[in-house]
Amino acid sequence: QVTVGFALEVGVGKSSALKKMKAKNLDMIVLNDPTVAGIEFGSDYNIATIFSSDGAETKLEKMTKAKLAAVILDSVEGRLKNK
């Protein structure tokens, strides 16, 4: 089992996301900031960073939300293979 959380944060994103991941005992958390131009609410695009409990940090470029979902699932699959 791999638990994934999501953090929609403005400004203090990384520190807040890491606190949430630890407090909720998550394996991964996906951080995004809705104030970035071009990825605001209602947009088909997003920019995110995936943090893992093992300390890994993956910054992702602007992509469609469907592509982001696929990247998140690939990350989960990778963790499952390593458990």
Backbone as a printed PyTorch tensor [residue, N CA C, xyz], in Angstrom:
tensor([[[  0.8380,  -1.1770,   0.0000],
         [  0.0000,   0.0000,   0.0000],
         [  0.8820,   1.2390,   0.0000]],

        [[  0.5130,   2.2220,  -0.8070],
         [  1.2110,   3.5080,  -0.8500],
         [  0.1600,   4.5850,  -0.6340]],

        [[  0.3820,   5.4350,   0.3610],
         [ -0.5640,   6.5140,   0.6310],
         [ -0.0270,   7.8190,   0.0510]],

        [[ -0.9180,   8.5320,  -0.6610],
         [ -0.5530,   9.7720,  -1.3280],
         [ -1.5100,  10.8680,  -0.8740]],

        [[ -0.9420,  12.0110,  -0.5300],
         [ -1.7500,  13.1750,  -0.1660],
         [ -1.5220,  14.2890,  -1.1580]],

        [[ -2.3530,  15.2990,  -1.0680],
         [ -2.2560,  16.4420,  -1.9580],
         [ -2.2670,  17.7170,  -1.1330]],

        [[ -1.3910,  18.6490,  -1.4940],
         [ -1.2780,  19.9060,  -0.7740],
         [ -1.4170,  21.0560,  -1.7580]],

        [[ -2.4910,  21.7830,  -1.6400],
         [ -2.7200,  22.9840,  -2.4410],
         [ -2.2890,  24.1470,  -1.5630]],

        [[ -1.1190,  24.7020,  -1.8330],
         [ -0.5210,  25.6960,  -0.9510],
         [ -0.0940,  26.9380,  -1.7140]],

        [[ -0.1280,  28.0630,  -1.0170],
         [  0.3300,  29.3360,  -1.5720],
         [  1.4900,  29.8240,  -0.7180]],

        [[  2.6270,  30.0980,  -1.3410],
         [  3.7560,  30.6910,  -0.6220],
         [  4.6350,  29.7030,   0.1090]],

        [[  4.1750,  29.1760,   1.2410],
         [  4.9960,  28.3250,   2.1090],
         [  4.8470,  26.8540,   1.7490]],

        [[  4.6490,  26.5820,   0.4940],
         [  4.2990,  25.2500,   0.0210],
         [  5.1340,  24.1020,   0.5150]],

        [[  6.4370,  24.1220,   0.2930],
         [  7.2600,  22.9560,   0.5990],
         [  7.1990,  22.6080,   2.0780]],

        [[  7.4410,  23.5640,   2.9440],
         [  7.4650,  23.2540,   4.3780],
         [  6.1070,  22.7680,   4.8560]],

        [[  5.0480,  23.3690,   4.3670],
         [  3.7020,  22.9560,   4.7570],
         [  3.3880,  21.5490,   4.2450]],

        [[  3.7550,  21.2840,   3.0050],
         [  3.5080,  19.9560,   2.4210],
         [  4.2620,  18.8750,   3.1850]],

        [[  5.5170,  19.1480,   3.5300],
         [  6.3050,  18.1560,   4.2670],
         [  5.7270,  17.9050,   5.6570]],

        [[  5.2350,  18.9630,   6.3040],
         [  4.5880,  18.7980,   7.6160],
         [  3.3370,  17.9310,   7.4860]],

        [[  2.5430,  18.1730,   6.4410],
         [  1.3340,  17.3790,   6.2170],
         [  1.6800,  15.9150,   5.9680]],

        [[  2.7170,  15.6850,   5.1600],
         [  3.1130,  14.3180,   4.8470],
         [  3.4980,  13.5790,   6.1250]],

        [[  4.2700,  14.2310,   6.9750],
         [  4.7120,  13.5980,   8.2170],
         [  3.5330,  13.3980,   9.1790]],

        [[  2.7080,  14.4290,   9.3490],
         [  1.5860,  14.3610,  10.2910],
         [  0.5720,  13.2860,   9.9060]],

        [[  0.3940,  13.0970,   8.6000],
         [ -0.5970,  12.1260,   8.1300],
         [  0.0260,  10.7720,   7.7950]],

        [[  1.3320,  10.6580,   8.0460],
         [  2.0650,   9.4090,   7.8050],
         [  1.8910,   8.9290,   6.3630]],

        [[  2.0990,   9.8580,   5.4130],
         [  1.9550,   9.5550,   3.9920],
         [  3.2780,   9.0760,   3.4060]],

        [[  3.1840,   8.3140,   2.3390],
         [  4.3840,   7.9060,   1.5990],
         [  4.8200,   8.9950,   0.6220]],

        [[  3.8350,   9.7320,   0.1070],
         [  4.1060,  10.7880,  -0.8750],
         [  3.0840,  11.9030,  -0.7060]],

        [[  3.4900,  13.1130,  -1.1100],
         [  2.5440,  14.2190,  -1.1640],
         [  2.8260,  15.0200,  -2.4320]],

        [[  1.7560,  15.4540,  -3.0740],
         [  1.8570,  16.2140,  -4.3160],
         [  1.4900,  17.6560,  -4.0000]],

        [[  2.4160,  18.5630,  -4.2530],
         [  2.2420,  19.9820,  -3.9450],
         [  1.9980,  20.7730,  -5.2150]],

        [[  0.9870,  21.6450,  -5.1640],
         [  0.8380,  22.6160,  -6.2450],
         [  0.3240,  23.9330,  -5.6860]],

        [[  0.5970,  25.0110,  -6.4220],
         [  0.2460,  26.3770,  -6.0310],
         [ -0.7400,  26.9230,  -7.0550]],

        [[ -1.9880,  27.1700,  -6.6620],
         [ -3.0150,  27.5940,  -7.6120],
         [ -2.8780,  29.0490,  -8.0670]],

        [[ -1.8980,  29.7680,  -7.5390],
         [ -1.7520,  31.1760,  -7.9280],
         [ -0.8010,  31.3720,  -9.1000]],

        [[ -0.1730,  30.3040,  -9.5610],
         [  0.7520,  30.3910, -10.6950],
         [ -0.0650,  30.6010, -11.9720]],

        [[  0.3040,  31.6030, -12.7490],
         [ -0.4210,  31.9170, -13.9840],
         [ -0.4340,  30.7200, -14.9290]],

        [[ -1.6070,  30.4340, -15.4660],
         [ -1.7500,  29.3560, -16.4300],
         [ -2.1570,  28.0250, -15.8280]],

        [[ -2.1250,  27.9290, -14.4940],
         [ -2.5440,  26.6740, -13.8560],
         [ -3.5870,  26.9240, -12.7700]],

        [[ -4.2290,  28.0790, -12.8220],
         [ -5.2200,  28.4030, -11.8080],
         [ -6.4290,  27.4760, -11.8990]],

        [[ -7.3480,  27.5810, -10.9250],
         [ -8.5530,  26.7530, -10.9130],
         [ -9.2680,  26.8350, -12.2570]],

        [[ -9.7310,  25.7160, -12.7400],
         [-10.4460,  25.6670, -14.0020],
         [ -9.5520,  25.3970, -15.1960]],

        [[ -8.2370,  25.4860, -15.0060],
         [ -7.2890,  25.2210, -16.0870],
         [ -7.1530,  23.7180, -16.2970]],

        [[ -6.7920,  23.3220, -17.5030],
         [ -6.5330,  21.9170, -17.8050],
         [ -5.0850,  21.5270, -17.5170]],

        [[ -4.3020,  22.4900, -16.9980],
         [ -2.8760,  22.2760, -16.7640],
         [ -2.5250,  22.4310, -15.2910]],

        [[ -1.3660,  21.8910, -14.9280],
         [ -0.8910,  22.0030, -13.5630],
         [  0.6270,  21.9150, -13.5540]],

        [[  1.2150,  22.4350, -12.5040],
         [  2.6420,  22.2910, -12.2130],
         [  2.6890,  21.7660, -10.7840]],

        [[  3.4620,  20.7350, -10.5370],
         [  3.4770,  20.1450,  -9.2010],
         [  4.8750,  19.6730,  -8.8370]],

        [[  5.0360,  19.4270,  -7.5450],
         [  6.2400,  18.8000,  -7.0170],
         [  5.7840,  17.6080,  -6.1920]],

        [[  6.4170,  16.4720,  -6.4090],
         [  6.1020,  15.2700,  -5.6430],
         [  7.2220,  15.0680,  -4.6200]],

        [[  6.8270,  15.0070,  -3.3430],
         [  7.7590,  14.7210,  -2.2560],
         [  7.4860,  13.3120,  -1.7570]],

        [[  8.5390,  12.5860,  -1.4510],
         [  8.4140,  11.2280,  -0.9260],
         [  8.9700,  11.1740,   0.4870]],

        [[  8.4580,  10.2610,   1.2690],
         [  8.8990,  10.1290,   2.6570],
         [ 10.3680,   9.7270,   2.7660]],

        [[ 10.9480,   9.2140,   1.6880],
         [ 12.3700,   8.8700,   1.6950],
         [ 13.2660,  10.0640,   1.3630]],

        [[ 12.6430,  11.2550,   1.2110],
         [ 13.4030,  12.4760,   0.9580],
         [ 13.4840,  12.8930,  -0.5010]],

        [[ 12.9890,  12.0730,  -1.3960],
         [ 13.0300,  12.4180,  -2.8210],
         [ 12.0890,  13.5850,  -3.1190]],

        [[ 12.5080,  14.4260,  -4.0360],
         [ 11.7170,  15.5830,  -4.4690],
         [ 11.7640,  15.6350,  -5.9910]],

        [[ 10.6000,  15.5670,  -6.6200],
         [ 10.5230,  15.5850,  -8.0750],
         [  9.7130,  16.7840,  -8.5190]],

        [[ 10.4010,  17.7770,  -9.1090],
         [  9.7180,  18.9710,  -9.6180],
         [  9.2720,  18.6940, -11.0450]],

        [[  8.0050,  18.9120, -11.2900],
         [  7.4320,  18.6260, -12.6020],
         [  7.1370,  19.9150, -13.3510]],

        [[  7.2940,  19.8810, -14.6500],
         [  6.9980,  21.0060, -15.5140],
         [  5.4850,  21.1130, -15.7300]],

        [[  5.0640,  22.1800, -16.3620],
         [  3.6510,  22.3610, -16.6930],
         [  3.2090,  21.2370, -17.6300]],

        [[  2.0940,  20.5980, -17.2580],
         [  1.5550,  19.5040, -18.0570],
         [  0.0550,  19.4340, -17.8380]],

        [[ -0.6120,  18.6640, -18.6770],
         [ -2.0580,  18.5170, -18.4840],
         [ -2.3090,  17.7680, -17.1720]],

        [[ -3.4840,  17.9740, -16.6300],
         [ -3.8370,  17.2730, -15.3960],
         [ -3.8860,  15.7660, -15.6190]],

        [[ -4.2890,  15.3420, -16.8080],
         [ -4.3000,  13.9110, -17.1250],
         [ -2.8740,  13.3530, -17.1100]],

        [[ -1.9290,  14.0850, -17.6780],
         [ -0.5260,  13.6490, -17.6830],
         [  0.0190,  13.6250, -16.2540]],

        [[ -0.3340,  14.6340, -15.4500],
         [  0.1090,  14.6620, -14.0560],
         [ -0.4040,  13.4370, -13.3080]],

        [[ -1.6560,  13.0800, -13.5300],
         [ -2.2190,  11.8840, -12.8820],
         [ -1.4110,  10.6500, -13.2590]],

        [[ -1.0130,  10.5360, -14.5180],
         [ -0.2160,   9.3950, -14.9770],
         [  1.1560,   9.3920, -14.3040]],

        [[  1.7650,  10.5580, -14.1470],
         [  3.0740,  10.6590, -13.4950],
         [  2.9590,  10.2400, -12.0270]],

        [[  1.8950,  10.6790, -11.3600],
         [  1.6870,  10.2980,  -9.9610],
         [  1.5190,   8.7840,  -9.8500]],

        [[  0.7180,   8.2050, -10.7290],
         [  0.5250,   6.7510, -10.7040],
         [  1.8260,   6.0020, -10.9890]],

        [[  2.6400,   6.5200, -11.9020],
         [  3.9420,   5.9050, -12.1670],
         [  4.8260,   5.9490, -10.9180]],

        [[  4.7670,   7.0540, -10.1840],
         [  5.5470,   7.1780,  -8.9500],
         [  5.0820,   6.1790,  -7.9040]],

        [[  3.7680,   6.0160,  -7.7910],
         [  3.2110,   5.0290,  -6.8570],
         [  3.6610,   3.6290,  -7.2560]],

        [[  3.5740,   3.3250,  -8.5330],
         [  3.9770,   2.0040,  -9.0180],
         [  5.4570,   1.7410,  -8.7100]],

        [[  6.2820,   2.7620,  -8.8950],
         [  7.7040,   2.6100,  -8.5880],
         [  7.9500,   2.3050,  -7.1200]],

        [[  7.2010,   2.9630,  -6.2440],
         [  7.3360,   2.6930,  -4.8050],
         [  6.8750,   1.2750,  -4.4690]],

        [[  5.8090,   0.8430,  -5.0990],
         [  5.2990,  -0.5070,  -4.8390],
         [  6.3160,  -1.5640,  -5.2450]],

        [[  6.9970,  -1.3390,  -6.3530],
         [  7.9990,  -2.3010,  -6.8200],
         [  9.2050,  -2.3500,  -5.8730]],

        [[  9.4700,  -1.2460,  -5.1870],
         [ 10.6300,  -1.1710,  -4.2840],
         [ 10.3180,  -1.6110,  -2.8670]],

        [[  9.0610,  -1.9170,  -2.5680],
         [  8.6990,  -2.3310,  -1.1970],
         [  8.9330,  -3.7990,  -1.0020]]])
